[in-house]
mmCIF file of N, CA and C in Angstrom:
data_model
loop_
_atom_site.group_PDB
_atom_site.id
_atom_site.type_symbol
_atom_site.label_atom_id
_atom_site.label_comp_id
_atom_site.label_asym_id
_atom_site.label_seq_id
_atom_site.Cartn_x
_atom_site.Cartn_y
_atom_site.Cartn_z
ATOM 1 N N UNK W 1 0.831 -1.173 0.000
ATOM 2 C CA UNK W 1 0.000 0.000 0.000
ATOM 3 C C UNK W 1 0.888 1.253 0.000
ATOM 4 N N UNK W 2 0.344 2.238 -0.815
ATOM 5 C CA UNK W 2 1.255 3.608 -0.554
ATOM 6 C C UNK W 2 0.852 4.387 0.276
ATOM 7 N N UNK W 3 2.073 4.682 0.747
ATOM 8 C CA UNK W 3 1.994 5.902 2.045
ATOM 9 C C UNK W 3 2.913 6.958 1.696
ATOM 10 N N UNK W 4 2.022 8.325 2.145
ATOM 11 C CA UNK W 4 2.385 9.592 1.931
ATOM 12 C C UNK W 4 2.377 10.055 3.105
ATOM 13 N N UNK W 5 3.700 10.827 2.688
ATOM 14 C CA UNK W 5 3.709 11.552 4.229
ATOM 15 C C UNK W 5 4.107 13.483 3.681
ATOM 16 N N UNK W 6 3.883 14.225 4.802
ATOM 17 C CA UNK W 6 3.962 15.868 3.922
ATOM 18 C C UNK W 6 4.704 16.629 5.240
ATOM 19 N N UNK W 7 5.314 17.435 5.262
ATOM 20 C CA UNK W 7 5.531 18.431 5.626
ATOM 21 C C UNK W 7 5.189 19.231 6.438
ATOM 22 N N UNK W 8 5.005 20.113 7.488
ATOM 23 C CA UNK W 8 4.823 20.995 7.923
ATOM 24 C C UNK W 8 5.610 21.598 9.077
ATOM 25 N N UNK W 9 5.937 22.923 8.368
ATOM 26 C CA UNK W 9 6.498 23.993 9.254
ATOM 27 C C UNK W 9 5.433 24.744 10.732
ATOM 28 N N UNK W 10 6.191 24.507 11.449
ATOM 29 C CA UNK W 10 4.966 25.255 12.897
ATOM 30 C C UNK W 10 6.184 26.005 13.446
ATOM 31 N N UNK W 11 6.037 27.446 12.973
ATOM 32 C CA UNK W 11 7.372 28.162 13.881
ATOM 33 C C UNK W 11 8.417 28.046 12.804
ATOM 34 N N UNK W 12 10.087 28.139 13.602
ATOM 35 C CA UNK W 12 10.923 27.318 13.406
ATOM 36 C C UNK W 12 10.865 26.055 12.602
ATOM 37 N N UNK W 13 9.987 25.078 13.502
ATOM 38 C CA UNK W 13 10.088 23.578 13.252
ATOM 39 C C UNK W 13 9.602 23.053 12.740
ATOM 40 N N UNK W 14 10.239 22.151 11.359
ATOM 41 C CA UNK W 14 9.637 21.474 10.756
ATOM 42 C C UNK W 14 9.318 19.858 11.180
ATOM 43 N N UNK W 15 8.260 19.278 10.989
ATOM 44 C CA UNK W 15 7.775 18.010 11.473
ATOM 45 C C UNK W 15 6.795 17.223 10.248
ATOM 46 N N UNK W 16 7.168 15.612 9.947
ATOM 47 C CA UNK W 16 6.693 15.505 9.154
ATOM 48 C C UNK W 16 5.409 14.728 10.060
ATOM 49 N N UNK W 17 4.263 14.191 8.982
ATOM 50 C CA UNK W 17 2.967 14.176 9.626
ATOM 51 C C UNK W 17 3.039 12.503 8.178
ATOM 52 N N UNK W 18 2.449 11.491 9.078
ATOM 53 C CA UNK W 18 2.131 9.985 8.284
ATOM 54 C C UNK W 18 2.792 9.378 8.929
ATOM 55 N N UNK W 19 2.337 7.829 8.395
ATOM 56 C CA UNK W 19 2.238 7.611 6.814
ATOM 57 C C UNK W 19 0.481 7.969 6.770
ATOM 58 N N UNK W 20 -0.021 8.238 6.076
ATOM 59 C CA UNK W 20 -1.528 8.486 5.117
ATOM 60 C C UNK W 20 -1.399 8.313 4.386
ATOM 61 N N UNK W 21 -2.822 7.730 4.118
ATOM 62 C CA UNK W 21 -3.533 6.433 2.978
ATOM 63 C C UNK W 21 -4.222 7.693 1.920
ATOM 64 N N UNK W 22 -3.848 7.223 0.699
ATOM 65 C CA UNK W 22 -4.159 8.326 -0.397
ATOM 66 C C UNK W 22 -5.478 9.234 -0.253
ATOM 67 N N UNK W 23 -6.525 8.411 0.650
ATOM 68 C CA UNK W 23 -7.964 8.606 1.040
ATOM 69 C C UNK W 23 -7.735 9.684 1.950
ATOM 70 N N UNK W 24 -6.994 9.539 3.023
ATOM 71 C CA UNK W 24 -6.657 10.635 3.894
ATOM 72 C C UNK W 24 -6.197 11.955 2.917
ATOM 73 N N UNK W 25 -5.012 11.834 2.010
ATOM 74 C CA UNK W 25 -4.647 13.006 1.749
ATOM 75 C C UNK W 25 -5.192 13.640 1.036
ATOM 76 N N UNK W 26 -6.332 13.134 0.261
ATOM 77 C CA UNK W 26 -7.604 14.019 -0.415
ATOM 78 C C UNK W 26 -7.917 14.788 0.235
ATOM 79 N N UNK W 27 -8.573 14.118 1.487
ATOM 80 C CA UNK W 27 -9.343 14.797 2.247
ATOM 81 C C UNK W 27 -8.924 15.975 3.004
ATOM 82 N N UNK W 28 -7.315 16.139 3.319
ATOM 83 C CA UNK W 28 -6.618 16.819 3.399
ATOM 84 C C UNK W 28 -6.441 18.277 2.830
ATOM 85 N N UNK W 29 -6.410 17.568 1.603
ATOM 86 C CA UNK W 29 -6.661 19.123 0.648
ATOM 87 C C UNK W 29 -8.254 19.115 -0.053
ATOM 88 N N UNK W 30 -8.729 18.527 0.454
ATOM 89 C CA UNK W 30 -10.315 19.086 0.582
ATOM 90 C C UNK W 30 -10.711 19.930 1.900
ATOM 91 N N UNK W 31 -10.073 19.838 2.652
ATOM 92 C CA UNK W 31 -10.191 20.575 4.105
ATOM 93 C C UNK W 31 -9.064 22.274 3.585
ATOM 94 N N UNK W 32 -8.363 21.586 2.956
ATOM 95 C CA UNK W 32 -7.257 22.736 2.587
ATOM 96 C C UNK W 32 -5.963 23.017 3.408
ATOM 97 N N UNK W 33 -6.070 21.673 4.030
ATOM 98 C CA UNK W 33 -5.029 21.721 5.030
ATOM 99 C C UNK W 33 -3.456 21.507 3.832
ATOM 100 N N UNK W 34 -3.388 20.971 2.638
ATOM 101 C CA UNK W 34 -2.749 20.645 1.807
ATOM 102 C C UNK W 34 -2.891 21.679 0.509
ATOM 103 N N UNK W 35 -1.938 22.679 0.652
ATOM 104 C CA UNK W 35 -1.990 23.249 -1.316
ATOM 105 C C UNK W 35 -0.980 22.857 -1.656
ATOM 106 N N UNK W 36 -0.748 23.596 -2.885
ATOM 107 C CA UNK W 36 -0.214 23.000 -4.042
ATOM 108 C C UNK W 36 1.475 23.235 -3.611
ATOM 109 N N UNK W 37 1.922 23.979 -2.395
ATOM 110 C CA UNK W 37 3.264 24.336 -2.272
ATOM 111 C C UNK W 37 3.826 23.462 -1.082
ATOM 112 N N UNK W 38 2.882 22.871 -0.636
ATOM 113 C CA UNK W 38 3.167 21.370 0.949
ATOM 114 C C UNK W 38 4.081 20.504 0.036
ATOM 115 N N UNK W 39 4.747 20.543 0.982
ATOM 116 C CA UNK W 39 5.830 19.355 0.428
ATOM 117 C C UNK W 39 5.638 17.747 0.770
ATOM 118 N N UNK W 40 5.211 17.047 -0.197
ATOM 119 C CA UNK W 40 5.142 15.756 0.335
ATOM 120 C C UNK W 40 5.703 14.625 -0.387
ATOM 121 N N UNK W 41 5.968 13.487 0.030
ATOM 122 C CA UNK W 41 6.459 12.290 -0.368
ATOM 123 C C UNK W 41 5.856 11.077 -0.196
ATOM 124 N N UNK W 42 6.735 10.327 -1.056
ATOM 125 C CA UNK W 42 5.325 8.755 -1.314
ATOM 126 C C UNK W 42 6.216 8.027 -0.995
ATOM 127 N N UNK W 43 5.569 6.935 0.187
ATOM 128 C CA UNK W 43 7.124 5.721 0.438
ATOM 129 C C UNK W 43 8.180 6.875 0.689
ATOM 130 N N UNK W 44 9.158 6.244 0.618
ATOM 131 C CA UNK W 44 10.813 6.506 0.707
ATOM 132 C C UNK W 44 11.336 7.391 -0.405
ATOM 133 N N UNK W 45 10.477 7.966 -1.332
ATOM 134 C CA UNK W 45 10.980 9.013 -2.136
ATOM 135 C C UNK W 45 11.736 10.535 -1.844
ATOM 136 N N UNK W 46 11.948 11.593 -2.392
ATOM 137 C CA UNK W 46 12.514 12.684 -2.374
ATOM 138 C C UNK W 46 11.227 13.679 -1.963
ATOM 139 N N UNK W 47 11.230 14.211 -1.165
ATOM 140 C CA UNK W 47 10.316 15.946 -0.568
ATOM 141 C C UNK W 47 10.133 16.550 -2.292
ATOM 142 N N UNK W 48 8.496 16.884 -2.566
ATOM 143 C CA UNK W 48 8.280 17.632 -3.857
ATOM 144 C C UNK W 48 7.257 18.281 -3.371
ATOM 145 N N UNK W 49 6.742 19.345 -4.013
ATOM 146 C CA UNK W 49 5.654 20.327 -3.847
ATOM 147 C C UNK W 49 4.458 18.851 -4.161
ATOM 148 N N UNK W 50 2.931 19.964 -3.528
ATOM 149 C CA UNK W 50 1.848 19.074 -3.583
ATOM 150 C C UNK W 50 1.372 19.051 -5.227
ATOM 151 N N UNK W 51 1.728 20.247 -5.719
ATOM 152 C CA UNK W 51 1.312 20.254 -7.121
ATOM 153 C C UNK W 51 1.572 19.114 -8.284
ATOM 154 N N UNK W 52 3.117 18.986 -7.731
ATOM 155 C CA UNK W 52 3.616 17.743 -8.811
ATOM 156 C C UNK W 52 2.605 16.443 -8.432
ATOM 157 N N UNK W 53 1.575 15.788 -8.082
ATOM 158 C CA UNK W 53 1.091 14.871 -7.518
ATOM 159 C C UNK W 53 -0.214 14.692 -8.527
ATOM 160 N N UNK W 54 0.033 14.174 -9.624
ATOM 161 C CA UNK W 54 -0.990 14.296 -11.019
ATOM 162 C C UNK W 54 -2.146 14.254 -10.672
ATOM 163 N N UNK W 55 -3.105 14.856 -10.389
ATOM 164 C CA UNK W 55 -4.919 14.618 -10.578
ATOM 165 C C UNK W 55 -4.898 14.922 -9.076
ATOM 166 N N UNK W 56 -3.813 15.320 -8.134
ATOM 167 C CA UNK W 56 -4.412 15.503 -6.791
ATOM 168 C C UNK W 56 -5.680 16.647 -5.970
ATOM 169 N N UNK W 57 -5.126 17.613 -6.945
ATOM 170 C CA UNK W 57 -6.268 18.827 -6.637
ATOM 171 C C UNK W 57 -7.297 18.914 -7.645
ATOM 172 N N UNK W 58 -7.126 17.771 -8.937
ATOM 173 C CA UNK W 58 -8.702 17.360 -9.723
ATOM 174 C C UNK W 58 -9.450 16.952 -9.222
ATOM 175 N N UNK W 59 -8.954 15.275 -8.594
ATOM 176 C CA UNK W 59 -9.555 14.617 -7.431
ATOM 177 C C UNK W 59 -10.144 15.057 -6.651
ATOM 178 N N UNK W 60 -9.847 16.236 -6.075
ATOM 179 C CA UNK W 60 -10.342 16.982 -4.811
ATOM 180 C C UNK W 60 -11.454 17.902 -4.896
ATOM 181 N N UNK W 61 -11.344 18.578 -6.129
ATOM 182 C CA UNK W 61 -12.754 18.875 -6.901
ATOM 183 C C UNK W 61 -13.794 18.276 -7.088
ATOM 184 N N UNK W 62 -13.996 17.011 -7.378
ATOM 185 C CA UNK W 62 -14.690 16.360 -7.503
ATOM 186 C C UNK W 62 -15.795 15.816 -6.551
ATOM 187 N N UNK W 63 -17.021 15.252 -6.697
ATOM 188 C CA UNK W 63 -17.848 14.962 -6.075
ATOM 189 C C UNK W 63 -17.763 13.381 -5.320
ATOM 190 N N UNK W 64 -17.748 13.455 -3.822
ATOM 191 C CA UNK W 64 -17.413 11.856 -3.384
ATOM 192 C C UNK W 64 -19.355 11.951 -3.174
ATOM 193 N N UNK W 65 -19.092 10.676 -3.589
ATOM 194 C CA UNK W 65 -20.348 9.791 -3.196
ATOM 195 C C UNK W 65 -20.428 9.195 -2.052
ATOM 196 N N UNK W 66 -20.843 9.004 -1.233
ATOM 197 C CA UNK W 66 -21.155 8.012 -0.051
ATOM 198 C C UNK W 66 -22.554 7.273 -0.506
ATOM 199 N N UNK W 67 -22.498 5.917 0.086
ATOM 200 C CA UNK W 67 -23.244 5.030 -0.012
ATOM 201 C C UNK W 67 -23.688 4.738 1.580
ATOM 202 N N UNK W 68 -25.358 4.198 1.794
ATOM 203 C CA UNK W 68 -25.770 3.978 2.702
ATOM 204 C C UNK W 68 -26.561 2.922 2.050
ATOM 205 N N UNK W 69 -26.411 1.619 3.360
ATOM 206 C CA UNK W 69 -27.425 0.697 3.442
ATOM 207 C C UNK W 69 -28.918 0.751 3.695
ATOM 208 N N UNK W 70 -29.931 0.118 2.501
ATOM 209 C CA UNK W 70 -31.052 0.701 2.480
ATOM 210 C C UNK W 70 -31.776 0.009 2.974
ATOM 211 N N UNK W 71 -31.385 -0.929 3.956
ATOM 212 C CA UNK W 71 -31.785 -1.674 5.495
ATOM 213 C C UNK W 71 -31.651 -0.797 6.362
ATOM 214 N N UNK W 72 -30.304 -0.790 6.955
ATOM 215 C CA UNK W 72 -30.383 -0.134 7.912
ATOM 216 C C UNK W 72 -29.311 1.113 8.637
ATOM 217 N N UNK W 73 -29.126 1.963 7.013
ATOM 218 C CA UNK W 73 -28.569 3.292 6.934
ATOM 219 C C UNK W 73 -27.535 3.433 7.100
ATOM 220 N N UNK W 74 -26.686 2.379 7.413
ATOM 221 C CA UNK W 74 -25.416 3.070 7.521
ATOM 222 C C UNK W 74 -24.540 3.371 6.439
ATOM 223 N N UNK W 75 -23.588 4.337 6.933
ATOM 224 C CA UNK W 75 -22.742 4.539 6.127
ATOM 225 C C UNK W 75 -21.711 3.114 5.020
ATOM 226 N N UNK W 76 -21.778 2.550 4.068
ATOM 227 C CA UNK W 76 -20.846 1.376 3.565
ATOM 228 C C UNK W 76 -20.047 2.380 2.263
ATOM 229 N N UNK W 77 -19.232 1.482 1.760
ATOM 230 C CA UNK W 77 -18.125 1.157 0.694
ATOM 231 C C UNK W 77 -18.778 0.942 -0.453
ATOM 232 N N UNK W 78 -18.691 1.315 -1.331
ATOM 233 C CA UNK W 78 -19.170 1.451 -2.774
ATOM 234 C C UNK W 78 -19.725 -0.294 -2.705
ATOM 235 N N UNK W 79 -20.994 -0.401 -3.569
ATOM 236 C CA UNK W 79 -21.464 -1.793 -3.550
ATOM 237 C C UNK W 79 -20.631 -2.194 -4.878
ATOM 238 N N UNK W 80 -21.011 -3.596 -5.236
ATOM 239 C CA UNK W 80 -21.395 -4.647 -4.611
ATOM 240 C C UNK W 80 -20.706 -4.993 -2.888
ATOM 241 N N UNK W 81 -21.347 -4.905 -1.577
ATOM 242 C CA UNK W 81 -20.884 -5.915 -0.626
ATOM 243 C C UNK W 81 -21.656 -6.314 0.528
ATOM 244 N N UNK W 82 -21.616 -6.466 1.158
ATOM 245 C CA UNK W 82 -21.995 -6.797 2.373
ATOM 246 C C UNK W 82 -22.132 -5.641 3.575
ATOM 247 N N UNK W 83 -23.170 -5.428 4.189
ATOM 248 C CA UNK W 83 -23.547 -4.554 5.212
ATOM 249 C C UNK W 83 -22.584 -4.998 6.178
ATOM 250 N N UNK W 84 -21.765 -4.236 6.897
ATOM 251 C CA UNK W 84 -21.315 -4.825 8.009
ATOM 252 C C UNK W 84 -22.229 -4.904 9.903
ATOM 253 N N UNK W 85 -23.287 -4.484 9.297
ATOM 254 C CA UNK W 85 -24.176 -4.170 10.338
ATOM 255 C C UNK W 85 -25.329 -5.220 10.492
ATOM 256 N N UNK W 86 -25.933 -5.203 9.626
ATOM 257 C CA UNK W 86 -27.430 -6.379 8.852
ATOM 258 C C UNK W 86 -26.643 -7.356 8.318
ATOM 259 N N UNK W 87 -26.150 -7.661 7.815
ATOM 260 C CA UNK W 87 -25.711 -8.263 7.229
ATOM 261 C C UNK W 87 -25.917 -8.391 5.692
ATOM 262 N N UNK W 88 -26.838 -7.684 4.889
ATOM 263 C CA UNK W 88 -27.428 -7.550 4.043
ATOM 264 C C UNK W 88 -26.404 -7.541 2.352
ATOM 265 N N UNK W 89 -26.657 -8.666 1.644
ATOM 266 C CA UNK W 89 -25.767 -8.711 0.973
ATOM 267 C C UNK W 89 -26.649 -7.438 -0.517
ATOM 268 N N UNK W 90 -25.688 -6.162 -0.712
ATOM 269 C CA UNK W 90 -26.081 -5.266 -1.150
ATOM 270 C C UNK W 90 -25.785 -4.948 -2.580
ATOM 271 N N UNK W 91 -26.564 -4.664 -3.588
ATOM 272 C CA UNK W 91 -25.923 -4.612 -5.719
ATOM 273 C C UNK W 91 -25.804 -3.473 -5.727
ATOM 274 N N UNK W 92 -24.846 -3.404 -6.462
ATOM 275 C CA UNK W 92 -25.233 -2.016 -7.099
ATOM 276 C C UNK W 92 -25.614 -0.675 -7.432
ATOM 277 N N UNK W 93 -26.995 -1.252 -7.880
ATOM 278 C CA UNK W 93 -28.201 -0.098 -7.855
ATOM 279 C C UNK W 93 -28.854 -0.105 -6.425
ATOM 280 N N UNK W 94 -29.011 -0.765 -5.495
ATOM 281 C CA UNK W 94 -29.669 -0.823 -4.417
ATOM 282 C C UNK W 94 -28.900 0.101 -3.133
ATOM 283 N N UNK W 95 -27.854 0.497 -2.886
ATOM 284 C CA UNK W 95 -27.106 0.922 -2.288
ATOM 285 C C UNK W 95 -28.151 2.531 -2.153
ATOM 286 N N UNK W 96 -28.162 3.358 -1.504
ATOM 287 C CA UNK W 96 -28.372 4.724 -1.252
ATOM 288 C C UNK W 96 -27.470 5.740 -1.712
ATOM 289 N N UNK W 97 -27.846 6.502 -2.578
ATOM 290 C CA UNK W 97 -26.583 7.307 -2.924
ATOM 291 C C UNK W 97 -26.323 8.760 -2.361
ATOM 292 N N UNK W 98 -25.879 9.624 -1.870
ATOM 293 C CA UNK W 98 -25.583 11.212 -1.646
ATOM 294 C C UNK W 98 -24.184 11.702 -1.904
ATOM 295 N N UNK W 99 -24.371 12.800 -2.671
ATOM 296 C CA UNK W 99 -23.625 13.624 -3.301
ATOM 297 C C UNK W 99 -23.579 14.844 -2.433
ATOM 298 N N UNK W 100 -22.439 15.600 -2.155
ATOM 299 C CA UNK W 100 -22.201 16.982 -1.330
ATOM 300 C C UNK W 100 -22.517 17.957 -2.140
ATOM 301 N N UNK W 101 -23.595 18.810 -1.437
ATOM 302 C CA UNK W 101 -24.297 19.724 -2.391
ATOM 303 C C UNK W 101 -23.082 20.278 -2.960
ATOM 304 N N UNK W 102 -21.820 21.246 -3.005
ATOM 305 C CA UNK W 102 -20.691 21.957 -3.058
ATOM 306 C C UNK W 102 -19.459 21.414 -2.322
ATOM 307 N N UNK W 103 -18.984 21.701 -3.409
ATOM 308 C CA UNK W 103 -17.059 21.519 -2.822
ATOM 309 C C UNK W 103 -16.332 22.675 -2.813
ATOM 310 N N UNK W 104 -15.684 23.318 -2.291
ATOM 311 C CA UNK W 104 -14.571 24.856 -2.531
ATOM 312 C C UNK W 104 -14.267 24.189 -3.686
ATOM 313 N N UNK W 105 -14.938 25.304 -4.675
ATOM 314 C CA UNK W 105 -14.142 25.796 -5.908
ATOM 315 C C UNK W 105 -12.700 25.734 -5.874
ATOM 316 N N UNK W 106 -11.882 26.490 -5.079
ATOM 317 C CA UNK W 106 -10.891 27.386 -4.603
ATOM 318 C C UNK W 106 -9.364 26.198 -4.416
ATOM 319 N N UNK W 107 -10.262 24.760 -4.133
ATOM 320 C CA UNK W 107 -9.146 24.442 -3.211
ATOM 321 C C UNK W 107 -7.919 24.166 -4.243
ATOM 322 N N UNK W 108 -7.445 24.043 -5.442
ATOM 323 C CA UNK W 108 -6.182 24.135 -6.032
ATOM 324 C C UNK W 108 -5.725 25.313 -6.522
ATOM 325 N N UNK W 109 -6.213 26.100 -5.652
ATOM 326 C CA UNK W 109 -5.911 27.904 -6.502
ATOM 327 C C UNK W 109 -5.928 28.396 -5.140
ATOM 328 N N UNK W 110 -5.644 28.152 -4.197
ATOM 329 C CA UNK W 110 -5.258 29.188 -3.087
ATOM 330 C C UNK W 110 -3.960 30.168 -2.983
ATOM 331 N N UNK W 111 -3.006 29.430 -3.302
ATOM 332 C CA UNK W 111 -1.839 29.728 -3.768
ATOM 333 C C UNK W 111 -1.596 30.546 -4.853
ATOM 334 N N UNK W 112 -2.448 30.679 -5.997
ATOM 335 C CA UNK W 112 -1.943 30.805 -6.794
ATOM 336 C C UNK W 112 -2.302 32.492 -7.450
ATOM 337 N N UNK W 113 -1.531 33.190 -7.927
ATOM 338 C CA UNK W 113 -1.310 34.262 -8.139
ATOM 339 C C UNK W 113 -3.235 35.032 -8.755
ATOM 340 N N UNK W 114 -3.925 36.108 -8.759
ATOM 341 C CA UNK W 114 -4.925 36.554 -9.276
ATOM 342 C C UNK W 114 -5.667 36.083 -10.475
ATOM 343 N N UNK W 115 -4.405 36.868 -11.519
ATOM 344 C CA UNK W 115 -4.011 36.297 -12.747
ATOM 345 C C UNK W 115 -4.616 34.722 -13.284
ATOM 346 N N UNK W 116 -4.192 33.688 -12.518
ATOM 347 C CA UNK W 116 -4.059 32.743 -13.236
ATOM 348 C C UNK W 116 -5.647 32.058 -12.809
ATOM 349 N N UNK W 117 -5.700 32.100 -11.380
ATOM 350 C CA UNK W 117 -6.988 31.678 -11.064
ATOM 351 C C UNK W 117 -8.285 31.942 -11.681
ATOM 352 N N UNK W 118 -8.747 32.592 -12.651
ATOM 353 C CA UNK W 118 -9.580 32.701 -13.551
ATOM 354 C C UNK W 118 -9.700 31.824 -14.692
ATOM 355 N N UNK W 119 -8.656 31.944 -15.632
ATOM 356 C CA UNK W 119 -7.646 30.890 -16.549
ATOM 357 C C UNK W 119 -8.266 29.284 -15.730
ATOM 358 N N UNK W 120 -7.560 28.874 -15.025
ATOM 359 C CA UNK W 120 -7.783 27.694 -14.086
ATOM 360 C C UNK W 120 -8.869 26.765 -13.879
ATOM 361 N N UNK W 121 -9.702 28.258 -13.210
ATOM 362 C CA UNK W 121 -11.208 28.718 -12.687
ATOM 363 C C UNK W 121 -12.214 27.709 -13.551
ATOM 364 N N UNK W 122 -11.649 28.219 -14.768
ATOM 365 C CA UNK W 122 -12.862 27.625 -16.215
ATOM 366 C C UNK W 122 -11.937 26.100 -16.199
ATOM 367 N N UNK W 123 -10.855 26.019 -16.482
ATOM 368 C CA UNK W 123 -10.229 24.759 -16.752
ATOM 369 C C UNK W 123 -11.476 23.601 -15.621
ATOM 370 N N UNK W 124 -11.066 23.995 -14.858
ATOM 371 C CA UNK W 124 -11.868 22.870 -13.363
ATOM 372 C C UNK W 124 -12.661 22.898 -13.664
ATOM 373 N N UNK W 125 -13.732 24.134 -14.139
ATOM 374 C CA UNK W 125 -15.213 24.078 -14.252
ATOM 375 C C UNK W 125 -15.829 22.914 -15.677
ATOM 376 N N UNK W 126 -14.349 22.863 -16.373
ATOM 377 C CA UNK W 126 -14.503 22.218 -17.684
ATOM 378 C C UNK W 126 -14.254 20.829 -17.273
ATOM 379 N N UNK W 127 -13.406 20.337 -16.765
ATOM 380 C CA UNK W 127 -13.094 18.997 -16.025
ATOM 381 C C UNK W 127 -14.484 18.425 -15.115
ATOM 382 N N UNK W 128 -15.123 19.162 -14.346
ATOM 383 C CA UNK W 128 -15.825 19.013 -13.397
ATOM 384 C C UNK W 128 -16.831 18.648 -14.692
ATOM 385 N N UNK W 129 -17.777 19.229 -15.459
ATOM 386 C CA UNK W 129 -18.533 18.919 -16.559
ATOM 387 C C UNK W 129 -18.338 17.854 -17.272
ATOM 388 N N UNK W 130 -16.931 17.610 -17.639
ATOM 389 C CA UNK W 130 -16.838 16.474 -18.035
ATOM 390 C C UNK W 130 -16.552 15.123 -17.677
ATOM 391 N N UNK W 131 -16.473 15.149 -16.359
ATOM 392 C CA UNK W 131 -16.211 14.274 -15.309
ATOM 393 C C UNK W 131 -17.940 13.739 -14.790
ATOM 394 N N UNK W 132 -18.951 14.724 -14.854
ATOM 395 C CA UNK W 132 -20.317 14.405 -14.440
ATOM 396 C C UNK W 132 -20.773 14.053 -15.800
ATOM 397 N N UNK W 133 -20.994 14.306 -17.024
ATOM 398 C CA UNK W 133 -20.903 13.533 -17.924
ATOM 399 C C UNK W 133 -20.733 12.244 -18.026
ATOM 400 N N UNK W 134 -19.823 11.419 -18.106
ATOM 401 C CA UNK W 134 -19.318 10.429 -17.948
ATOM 402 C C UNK W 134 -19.712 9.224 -16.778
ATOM 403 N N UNK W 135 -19.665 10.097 -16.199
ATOM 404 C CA UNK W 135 -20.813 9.437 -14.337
ATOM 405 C C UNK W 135 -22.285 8.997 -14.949
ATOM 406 N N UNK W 136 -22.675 10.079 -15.641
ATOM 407 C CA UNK W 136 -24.171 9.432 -16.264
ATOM 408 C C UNK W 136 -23.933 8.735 -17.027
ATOM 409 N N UNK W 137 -23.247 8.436 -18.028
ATOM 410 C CA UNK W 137 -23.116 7.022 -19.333
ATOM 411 C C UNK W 137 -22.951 5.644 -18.194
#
């Protein structure tokens, strides 16, 4: 499994923070605790900005789905599987679906100069369109 670990300066002192599971570091820079200038590393590799990290702040744009059991509500893991609660063996289409009304626009452009964030702005808005597209086929 890969583990990432990142950076952070407090003061003076720098301290690194992991290992985190790729799931964590989304969420990370969905919170915005992570832009594009955090330095992080995968495994045993070399310290790089968050930017170099292909599709990380696309990813983060994007809409997570959560799934709930339509027995008995809880939160599960993309179907096909098993309720860990009911036991309820769950397909597919049967699963409960919710989507987060909004995500920060913002979160791979915090950093980034006036200028470009407009430019960008539309790029994401164009990705994001064509990314929900594709969800419906």
């Amino acid at each position: 499994m890969t583990a990432w670990f990142l950076q952070r300066m407090e003061g003076n002192v720098q301290t690194e923070v992991g290992p985190l599971r790729p799931s964590e570091l989304l969420a990370m820079v969905r919170k915005g605790e992570i832009k594009p200038e955090t330095r992080l590393r995968k495994n045993d590799s070399a310290w790089f900005p968050a930017s170099d990290v292909g599709g990380l702040f696309e990813a983060a744009v994007r809409q997570e789905v959560q799934y709930y059991c339509p027995s008995c509500g809880i939160r599960i893991s993309q179907p096909p599987r098993t309720c860990p609660r009911c036991l309820r063996d769950i397909g597919r289409g049967e699963a409960r679906e919710v989507k987060p009304e909004k995500l920060t626009a913002d979160i791979a452009l915090s950093s980034e100069p006036d200028e470009h964030k407009e430019s960008k702005q539309s790029v994401q808005n164009w990705l994001q369109k064509k990314v929900a597209g594709k969800q419906k086929k």
